[in-house]
């Protein structure tokens, strides 16, 4: 009977050790599952933020392309206006030269007329 009691006591002690280990493992499993869930939530939020930033980047790229096209169009307009300004300046210079030439001729004629009157 003493041997049986000793065996029972050892079995009970072993059972307590195993129960304690089981409880510890259960607690660790719950902690790990909680960490996994928290990481899933963080990953989900990170994916949402990534999608939002990616969409913003696409919009920014589209806006940048539009601005680049506007810049190119405006540069074309500036070149066209520069060409027109040069043409106007050239025409004005020709007109000025013609006026000066005509004035010179008119002055020469007037001097000639004045000289002829004196004679």
Short mmCIF file of N, CA, C and O in Angstrom, two decimals:
data_model
loop_
_atom_site.label_atom_id
_atom_site.label_comp_id
_atom_site.label_asym_id
_atom_site.label_seq_id
_atom_site.Cartn_x
_atom_site.Cartn_y
_atom_site.Cartn_z
N UNK A 1 0.82 -1.18 0.00
CA UNK A 1 0.00 0.00 0.00
C UNK A 1 0.87 1.25 0.00
O UNK A 1 0.49 2.25 -0.62
N UNK A 2 2.00 1.22 0.70
CA UNK A 2 2.88 2.38 0.72
C UNK A 2 3.46 2.62 -0.65
O UNK A 2 3.63 3.77 -1.08
N UNK A 3 3.78 1.54 -1.36
CA UNK A 3 4.32 1.67 -2.71
C UNK A 3 3.30 2.28 -3.66
O UNK A 3 3.63 3.06 -4.56
N UNK A 4 2.03 1.91 -3.45
CA UNK A 4 0.97 2.43 -4.31
C UNK A 4 0.78 3.92 -4.02
O UNK A 4 0.62 4.74 -4.93
N UNK A 5 0.82 4.28 -2.73
CA UNK A 5 0.66 5.70 -2.36
C UNK A 5 1.81 6.52 -2.94
O UNK A 5 1.61 7.65 -3.41
N UNK A 6 3.00 5.93 -2.85
CA UNK A 6 4.17 6.63 -3.39
C UNK A 6 4.02 6.80 -4.89
O UNK A 6 4.30 7.89 -5.44
N UNK A 7 3.54 5.80 -5.56
CA UNK A 7 3.36 5.86 -7.01
C UNK A 7 2.28 6.89 -7.36
O UNK A 7 2.41 7.65 -8.32
N UNK A 8 1.23 6.92 -6.55
CA UNK A 8 0.14 7.88 -6.78
C UNK A 8 0.66 9.29 -6.58
O UNK A 8 0.39 10.21 -7.36
N UNK A 9 1.45 9.46 -5.49
CA UNK A 9 1.99 10.79 -5.19
C UNK A 9 2.92 11.23 -6.32
O UNK A 9 2.86 12.39 -6.75
N UNK A 10 3.75 10.33 -6.82
CA UNK A 10 4.66 10.67 -7.93
C UNK A 10 3.85 11.01 -9.19
O UNK A 10 4.17 11.95 -9.93
N UNK A 11 2.78 10.24 -9.42
CA UNK A 11 1.92 10.48 -10.58
C UNK A 11 1.25 11.85 -10.45
O UNK A 11 1.13 12.60 -11.43
N UNK A 12 0.80 12.18 -9.23
CA UNK A 12 0.16 13.48 -9.00
C UNK A 12 1.16 14.62 -9.22
O UNK A 12 0.83 15.64 -9.83
N UNK A 13 2.39 14.43 -8.70
CA UNK A 13 3.42 15.46 -8.89
C UNK A 13 3.74 15.63 -10.37
O UNK A 13 3.89 16.74 -10.88
N UNK A 14 3.85 14.50 -11.05
CA UNK A 14 4.13 14.53 -12.50
C UNK A 14 2.98 15.21 -13.23
O UNK A 14 3.19 16.01 -14.14
N UNK A 15 1.76 14.92 -12.81
CA UNK A 15 0.57 15.51 -13.40
C UNK A 15 0.58 17.03 -13.18
O UNK A 15 0.25 17.79 -14.09
N UNK A 16 0.97 17.47 -11.98
CA UNK A 16 1.03 18.91 -11.68
C UNK A 16 2.08 19.59 -12.56
O UNK A 16 1.85 20.68 -13.09
N UNK A 17 3.24 18.93 -12.75
CA UNK A 17 4.30 19.49 -13.59
C UNK A 17 3.80 19.60 -15.03
O UNK A 17 3.96 20.64 -15.69
N UNK A 18 3.15 18.54 -15.52
CA UNK A 18 2.65 18.55 -16.90
C UNK A 18 1.53 19.58 -17.08
O UNK A 18 1.46 20.25 -18.11
N UNK A 19 0.67 19.71 -16.06
CA UNK A 19 -0.41 20.69 -16.12
C UNK A 19 0.18 22.11 -16.15
O UNK A 19 -0.29 22.96 -16.93
N UNK A 20 1.19 22.35 -15.33
CA UNK A 20 1.84 23.67 -15.30
C UNK A 20 2.47 23.97 -16.66
O UNK A 20 2.35 25.08 -17.19
N UNK A 21 3.14 22.96 -17.24
CA UNK A 21 3.75 23.14 -18.57
C UNK A 21 2.67 23.41 -19.62
O UNK A 21 2.82 24.26 -20.49
N UNK A 22 1.58 22.65 -19.53
CA UNK A 22 0.48 22.82 -20.48
C UNK A 22 -0.11 24.22 -20.37
O UNK A 22 -0.36 24.88 -21.39
N UNK A 23 -0.31 24.68 -19.12
CA UNK A 23 -0.86 26.03 -18.92
C UNK A 23 0.10 27.10 -19.45
O UNK A 23 -0.33 28.08 -20.07
N UNK A 24 1.40 26.88 -19.22
CA UNK A 24 2.41 27.82 -19.71
C UNK A 24 2.40 27.85 -21.23
O UNK A 24 2.45 28.92 -21.85
N UNK A 25 2.31 26.67 -21.86
CA UNK A 25 2.28 26.60 -23.32
C UNK A 25 1.01 27.23 -23.88
O UNK A 25 1.05 27.92 -24.90
N UNK A 26 -0.12 27.01 -23.20
CA UNK A 26 -1.37 27.63 -23.63
C UNK A 26 -1.25 29.15 -23.60
O UNK A 26 -1.69 29.85 -24.51
N UNK A 27 -0.64 29.66 -22.53
CA UNK A 27 -0.45 31.11 -22.40
C UNK A 27 0.47 31.63 -23.52
O UNK A 27 0.21 32.68 -24.12
N UNK A 28 1.53 30.87 -23.82
CA UNK A 28 2.44 31.27 -24.89
C UNK A 28 1.74 31.25 -26.24
O UNK A 28 1.94 32.14 -27.07
N UNK A 29 0.91 30.23 -26.47
CA UNK A 29 0.15 30.14 -27.72
C UNK A 29 -0.78 31.35 -27.85
O UNK A 29 -0.87 31.96 -28.92
N UNK A 30 -1.47 31.71 -26.76
CA UNK A 30 -2.37 32.87 -26.80
C UNK A 30 -1.58 34.15 -27.08
O UNK A 30 -2.02 35.00 -27.86
N UNK A 31 -0.42 34.28 -26.47
CA UNK A 31 0.42 35.47 -26.69
C UNK A 31 0.89 35.53 -28.15
O UNK A 31 0.86 36.59 -28.79
N UNK A 32 1.30 34.38 -28.68
CA UNK A 32 1.75 34.33 -30.08
C UNK A 32 0.59 34.64 -31.02
O UNK A 32 0.75 35.40 -31.98
N UNK A 33 -0.58 34.06 -30.75
CA UNK A 33 -1.75 34.34 -31.60
C UNK A 33 -2.12 35.81 -31.55
O UNK A 33 -2.48 36.41 -32.57
N UNK A 34 -2.01 36.41 -30.37
CA UNK A 34 -2.30 37.84 -30.23
C UNK A 34 -1.30 38.67 -31.04
O UNK A 34 -1.68 39.63 -31.73
N UNK A 35 -0.02 38.29 -30.97
CA UNK A 35 1.02 38.99 -31.74
C UNK A 35 0.77 38.83 -33.23
O UNK A 35 0.91 39.80 -34.00
N UNK A 36 0.40 37.63 -33.65
CA UNK A 36 0.11 37.39 -35.07
C UNK A 36 -1.05 38.28 -35.53
O UNK A 36 -0.99 38.90 -36.59
N UNK A 37 -2.09 38.36 -34.73
CA UNK A 37 -3.26 39.18 -35.08
C UNK A 37 -2.87 40.66 -35.16
O UNK A 37 -3.27 41.37 -36.09
N UNK A 38 -2.07 41.11 -34.19
CA UNK A 38 -1.62 42.51 -34.21
C UNK A 38 -0.79 42.78 -35.46
O UNK A 38 -0.94 43.83 -36.11
N UNK A 39 0.07 41.83 -35.83
CA UNK A 39 0.89 42.00 -37.03
C UNK A 39 0.04 41.98 -38.29
O UNK A 39 0.33 42.70 -39.25
N UNK A 40 -1.03 41.16 -38.29
CA UNK A 40 -1.94 41.15 -39.45
C UNK A 40 -2.61 42.51 -39.61
O UNK A 40 -2.74 43.02 -40.73
N UNK A 41 -3.03 43.09 -38.48
CA UNK A 41 -3.66 44.41 -38.53
C UNK A 41 -2.67 45.47 -39.03
O UNK A 41 -3.02 46.30 -39.87
N UNK A 42 -1.45 45.42 -38.52
CA UNK A 42 -0.42 46.37 -38.96
C UNK A 42 -0.14 46.20 -40.45
O UNK A 42 0.01 47.18 -41.18
N UNK A 43 -0.09 44.96 -40.89
CA UNK A 43 0.18 44.69 -42.31
C UNK A 43 -0.97 45.20 -43.17
O UNK A 43 -0.75 45.79 -44.23
N UNK A 44 -2.18 45.00 -42.71
CA UNK A 44 -3.35 45.46 -43.45
C UNK A 44 -3.31 46.99 -43.58
O UNK A 44 -3.55 47.54 -44.66
N UNK A 45 -3.00 47.68 -42.47
CA UNK A 45 -2.91 49.14 -42.51
C UNK A 45 -1.77 49.59 -43.42
O UNK A 45 -1.91 50.56 -44.17
N UNK A 46 -0.66 48.88 -43.37
CA UNK A 46 0.49 49.22 -44.23
C UNK A 46 0.12 49.03 -45.70
O UNK A 46 0.50 49.85 -46.55
N UNK A 47 -0.63 47.97 -46.01
CA UNK A 47 -1.06 47.74 -47.39
C UNK A 47 -2.00 48.84 -47.86
O UNK A 47 -1.90 49.30 -49.00
N UNK A 48 -2.90 49.28 -46.97
CA UNK A 48 -3.81 50.38 -47.32
C UNK A 48 -3.02 51.65 -47.58
O UNK A 48 -3.28 52.37 -48.55
N UNK A 49 -2.06 51.94 -46.71
CA UNK A 49 -1.25 53.14 -46.86
C UNK A 49 -0.42 53.06 -48.15
O UNK A 49 -0.30 54.04 -48.88
N UNK A 50 0.12 51.88 -48.44
CA UNK A 50 0.90 51.70 -49.67
C UNK A 50 0.02 51.96 -50.89
O UNK A 50 0.44 52.65 -51.83
N UNK A 51 -1.20 51.42 -50.87
CA UNK A 51 -2.12 51.62 -52.01
C UNK A 51 -2.44 53.10 -52.18
O UNK A 51 -2.46 53.62 -53.30
N UNK A 52 -2.67 53.80 -51.05
CA UNK A 52 -2.98 55.22 -51.10
C UNK A 52 -1.78 56.01 -51.66
O UNK A 52 -1.93 56.85 -52.54
N UNK A 53 -0.58 55.70 -51.16
CA UNK A 53 0.62 56.40 -51.63
C UNK A 53 0.89 56.10 -53.10
O UNK A 53 1.30 56.99 -53.86
N UNK A 54 0.63 54.87 -53.50
CA UNK A 54 0.83 54.50 -54.91
C UNK A 54 -0.14 55.27 -55.80
O UNK A 54 0.25 55.76 -56.87
N UNK A 55 -1.38 55.39 -55.35
CA UNK A 55 -2.38 56.14 -56.11
C UNK A 55 -1.97 57.61 -56.20
O UNK A 55 -2.07 58.23 -57.26
N UNK A 56 -1.50 58.16 -55.08
CA UNK A 56 -1.05 59.55 -55.05
C UNK A 56 0.13 59.75 -56.00
O UNK A 56 0.21 60.74 -56.73
N UNK A 57 1.04 58.79 -56.01
CA UNK A 57 2.20 58.86 -56.92
C UNK A 57 1.74 58.84 -58.37
O UNK A 57 2.25 59.61 -59.20
N UNK A 58 0.78 57.98 -58.69
CA UNK A 58 0.27 57.93 -60.06
C UNK A 58 -0.37 59.26 -60.46
O UNK A 58 -0.17 59.76 -61.57
N UNK A 59 -1.13 59.86 -59.52
CA UNK A 59 -1.76 61.16 -59.80
C UNK A 59 -0.69 62.23 -60.00
O UNK A 59 -0.79 63.06 -60.91
N UNK A 60 0.34 62.19 -59.15
CA UNK A 60 1.42 63.18 -59.26
C UNK A 60 2.14 63.02 -60.59
O UNK A 60 2.47 64.02 -61.25
N UNK A 61 2.39 61.78 -60.99
CA UNK A 61 3.03 61.53 -62.28
C UNK A 61 2.17 62.07 -63.43
O UNK A 61 2.69 62.68 -64.38
N UNK A 62 0.87 61.84 -63.34
CA UNK A 62 -0.04 62.32 -64.39
C UNK A 62 -0.02 63.86 -64.44
O UNK A 62 0.03 64.46 -65.52
N UNK A 63 -0.04 64.49 -63.26
CA UNK A 63 0.01 65.96 -63.21
C UNK A 63 1.34 66.46 -63.76
O UNK A 63 1.38 67.46 -64.48
N UNK A 64 2.41 65.78 -63.41
CA UNK A 64 3.74 66.18 -63.90
C UNK A 64 3.79 66.09 -65.43
O UNK A 64 4.30 66.99 -66.10
N UNK A 65 3.23 65.02 -65.98
CA UNK A 65 3.19 64.87 -67.44
C UNK A 65 2.37 65.99 -68.08
O UNK A 65 2.76 66.53 -69.12
N UNK A 66 1.25 66.32 -67.47
CA UNK A 66 0.41 67.39 -68.00
C UNK A 66 1.15 68.72 -67.98
O UNK A 66 1.11 69.49 -68.96
N UNK A 67 1.84 69.00 -66.88
CA UNK A 67 2.60 70.25 -66.76
C UNK A 67 3.73 70.27 -67.79
O UNK A 67 4.01 71.30 -68.40
N UNK A 68 4.38 69.13 -67.98
CA UNK A 68 5.47 69.06 -68.97
C UNK A 68 4.93 69.34 -70.37
O UNK A 68 5.58 70.04 -71.17
N UNK A 69 3.74 68.83 -70.68
CA UNK A 69 3.14 69.09 -72.00
C UNK A 69 2.78 70.57 -72.15
O UNK A 69 2.98 71.16 -73.21
N UNK A 70 2.25 71.16 -71.06
CA UNK A 70 1.93 72.59 -71.09
C UNK A 70 3.20 73.41 -71.30
O UNK A 70 3.21 74.37 -72.08
N UNK A 71 4.27 73.01 -70.62
CA UNK A 71 5.53 73.73 -70.76
C UNK A 71 6.03 73.66 -72.19
O UNK A 71 6.47 74.65 -72.76
N UNK A 72 5.93 72.47 -72.78
CA UNK A 72 6.38 72.29 -74.16
C UNK A 72 5.55 73.16 -75.11
O UNK A 72 6.10 73.81 -76.01
N UNK A 73 4.24 73.19 -74.89
CA UNK A 73 3.36 74.01 -75.73
C UNK A 73 3.71 75.49 -75.58
O UNK A 73 3.78 76.23 -76.57
N UNK A 74 3.96 75.91 -74.34
CA UNK A 74 4.30 77.32 -74.09
C UNK A 74 5.65 77.69 -74.70
O UNK A 74 5.82 78.79 -75.21
N UNK A 75 6.59 76.75 -74.65
CA UNK A 75 7.89 77.02 -75.28
C UNK A 75 7.71 77.21 -76.78
O UNK A 75 8.36 78.07 -77.38
N UNK A 76 6.83 76.42 -77.37
CA UNK A 76 6.53 76.58 -78.80
C UNK A 76 5.93 77.94 -79.08
O UNK A 76 6.30 78.60 -80.06
N UNK A 77 5.01 78.38 -78.20
CA UNK A 77 4.40 79.70 -78.37
C UNK A 77 5.44 80.80 -78.23
O UNK A 77 5.44 81.77 -79.00
N UNK A 78 6.34 80.65 -77.25
CA UNK A 78 7.39 81.65 -77.03
C UNK A 78 8.29 81.74 -78.26
O UNK A 78 8.63 82.83 -78.72
N UNK A 79 8.65 80.59 -78.82
CA UNK A 79 9.49 80.59 -80.03
C UNK A 79 8.77 81.27 -81.19
O UNK A 79 9.37 82.05 -81.93
N UNK A 80 7.48 80.98 -81.31
CA UNK A 80 6.69 81.61 -82.38
C UNK A 80 6.64 83.12 -82.18
O UNK A 80 6.85 83.89 -83.13
N UNK A 81 6.41 83.56 -80.93
CA UNK A 81 6.35 84.99 -80.65
C UNK A 81 7.71 85.64 -80.87
O UNK A 81 7.79 86.76 -81.38
N UNK A 82 8.80 84.96 -80.48
CA UNK A 82 10.14 85.48 -80.72
C UNK A 82 10.37 85.69 -82.23
O UNK A 82 10.92 86.72 -82.65
N UNK A 83 9.94 84.72 -83.03
CA UNK A 83 10.09 84.82 -84.49
C UNK A 83 9.30 86.01 -85.01
O UNK A 83 9.79 86.79 -85.85
N UNK A 84 8.07 86.17 -84.50
CA UNK A 84 7.24 87.30 -84.95
C UNK A 84 7.86 88.63 -84.54
O UNK A 84 7.84 89.59 -85.32
N UNK A 85 8.41 88.69 -83.31
CA UNK A 85 9.05 89.93 -82.84
C UNK A 85 10.24 90.26 -83.74
O UNK A 85 10.44 91.42 -84.13
N UNK A 86 11.03 89.25 -84.09
CA UNK A 86 12.18 89.48 -84.97
C UNK A 86 11.73 90.00 -86.34
O UNK A 86 12.35 90.90 -86.91
N UNK A 87 10.63 89.42 -86.86
CA UNK A 87 10.12 89.88 -88.16
C UNK A 87 9.67 91.34 -88.07
O UNK A 87 9.94 92.14 -88.97
N UNK A 88 8.97 91.67 -86.97
CA UNK A 88 8.48 93.05 -86.78
C UNK A 88 9.67 94.00 -86.64
O UNK A 88 9.68 95.09 -87.23
N UNK A 89 10.70 93.60 -85.90
CA UNK A 89 11.87 94.45 -85.73
C UNK A 89 12.60 94.66 -87.07
O UNK A 89 13.04 95.76 -87.37
N UNK A 90 12.69 93.58 -87.85
CA UNK A 90 13.33 93.68 -89.16
C UNK A 90 12.53 94.63 -90.07
O UNK A 90 13.10 95.49 -90.75
N UNK A 91 11.20 94.47 -90.05
CA UNK A 91 10.35 95.33 -90.88
C UNK A 91 10.46 96.78 -90.41
O UNK A 91 10.52 97.71 -91.24
N UNK A 92 10.49 96.99 -89.08
CA UNK A 92 10.61 98.35 -88.55
C UNK A 92 11.94 98.97 -88.95
O UNK A 92 12.01 100.16 -89.31
N UNK A 93 13.00 98.19 -88.93
CA UNK A 93 14.34 98.68 -89.31
C UNK A 93 14.35 99.06 -90.79
O UNK A 93 14.88 100.11 -91.17
N UNK A 94 13.73 98.21 -91.63
CA UNK A 94 13.66 98.50 -93.06
C UNK A 94 12.87 99.79 -93.29
O UNK A 94 13.25 100.64 -94.09
N UNK A 95 11.76 99.93 -92.56
CA UNK A 95 10.93 101.12 -92.70
C UNK A 95 11.71 102.36 -92.25
O UNK A 95 11.69 103.40 -92.91
N UNK A 96 12.42 102.22 -91.14
CA UNK A 96 13.22 103.33 -90.62
C UNK A 96 14.31 103.71 -91.63
O UNK A 96 14.53 104.90 -91.90
N UNK A 97 14.96 102.69 -92.20
CA UNK A 97 15.99 102.96 -93.20
C UNK A 97 15.39 103.66 -94.42
O UNK A 97 15.99 104.60 -94.98
N UNK A 98 14.21 103.21 -94.84
CA UNK A 98 13.55 103.82 -95.99
C UNK A 98 13.18 105.28 -95.69
O UNK A 98 13.36 106.16 -96.54
N UNK A 99 12.68 105.53 -94.48
CA UNK A 99 12.31 106.90 -94.09
C UNK A 99 13.56 107.77 -94.08
O UNK A 99 13.56 108.90 -94.59
N UNK A 100 14.64 107.25 -93.49
CA UNK A 100 15.88 108.03 -93.43
C UNK A 100 16.41 108.31 -94.85
O UNK A 100 16.88 109.40 -95.15
N UNK A 101 16.32 107.31 -95.71
CA UNK A 101 16.78 107.48 -97.10
C UNK A 101 15.93 108.54 -97.81
O UNK A 101 16.45 109.42 -98.50
N UNK A 102 14.63 108.47 -97.61
CA UNK A 102 13.72 109.43 -98.23
C UNK A 102 13.99 110.82 -97.69
O UNK A 102 14.01 111.80 -98.45
N UNK A 103 14.21 110.94 -96.38
CA UNK A 103 14.51 112.24 -95.79
C UNK A 103 15.82 112.78 -96.36
O UNK A 103 15.94 113.98 -96.65
N UNK A 104 16.79 111.90 -96.52
CA UNK A 104 18.07 112.33 -97.09
C UNK A 104 17.90 112.84 -98.51
O UNK A 104 18.45 113.89 -98.89
N UNK A 105 17.11 112.11 -99.28
CA UNK A 105 16.86 112.53 -100.67
C UNK A 105 16.11 113.85 -100.69
O UNK A 105 16.40 114.75 -101.48
N UNK A 106 15.10 113.95 -99.77
CA UNK A 106 14.30 115.18 -99.72
C UNK A 106 15.17 116.36 -99.34
O UNK A 106 15.05 117.44 -99.93
N UNK A 107 16.09 116.15 -98.39
CA UNK A 107 16.98 117.23 -97.98
C UNK A 107 17.90 117.62 -99.15
O UNK A 107 18.19 118.81 -99.38
N UNK A 108 18.38 116.62 -99.88
CA UNK A 108 19.25 116.91 -101.02
C UNK A 108 18.50 117.71 -102.09
O UNK A 108 19.03 118.67 -102.67
N UNK A 109 17.24 117.30 -102.33
CA UNK A 109 16.44 118.00 -103.33
C UNK A 109 16.18 119.43 -102.87
O UNK A 109 16.28 120.39 -103.64
N UNK A 110 15.85 119.59 -101.58
CA UNK A 110 15.58 120.93 -101.05
C UNK A 110 16.83 121.81 -101.14
O UNK A 110 16.75 122.99 -101.47
N UNK A 111 17.99 121.24 -100.84
CA UNK A 111 19.24 122.00 -100.94
C UNK A 111 19.50 122.39 -102.39
O UNK A 111 19.94 123.51 -102.70
N UNK A 112 19.25 121.41 -103.27
CA UNK A 112 19.45 121.70 -104.70
C UNK A 112 18.52 122.79 -105.16
O UNK A 112 18.90 123.70 -105.92
N UNK A 113 17.28 122.74 -104.71
CA UNK A 113 16.30 123.76 -105.08
C UNK A 113 16.72 125.10 -104.52
O UNK A 113 16.63 126.13 -105.19
N UNK A 114 17.18 125.11 -103.31
CA UNK A 114 17.61 126.35 -102.65
C UNK A 114 18.81 126.93 -103.38
O UNK A 114 18.91 128.16 -103.60
N UNK A 115 19.73 126.07 -103.78
CA UNK A 115 20.92 126.54 -104.51
C UNK A 115 20.51 127.10 -105.87
O UNK A 115 21.10 128.08 -106.36
N UNK A 116 19.54 126.47 -106.50
CA UNK A 116 19.11 126.94 -107.81
C UNK A 116 18.41 128.30 -107.66
O UNK A 116 18.54 129.16 -108.53
N UNK A 117 17.73 128.55 -106.57
CA UNK A 117 17.05 129.81 -106.35
C UNK A 117 18.06 130.93 -106.13
O UNK A 117 17.83 132.08 -106.47
N UNK A 118 19.15 130.58 -105.50
CA UNK A 118 20.18 131.59 -105.22
C UNK A 118 20.89 132.04 -106.49
O UNK A 118 21.35 133.15 -106.58
N UNK A 119 20.94 131.14 -107.42
CA UNK A 119 21.67 131.48 -108.64
C UNK A 119 20.89 132.38 -109.50
O UNK A 119 20.27 133.15 -109.71
#
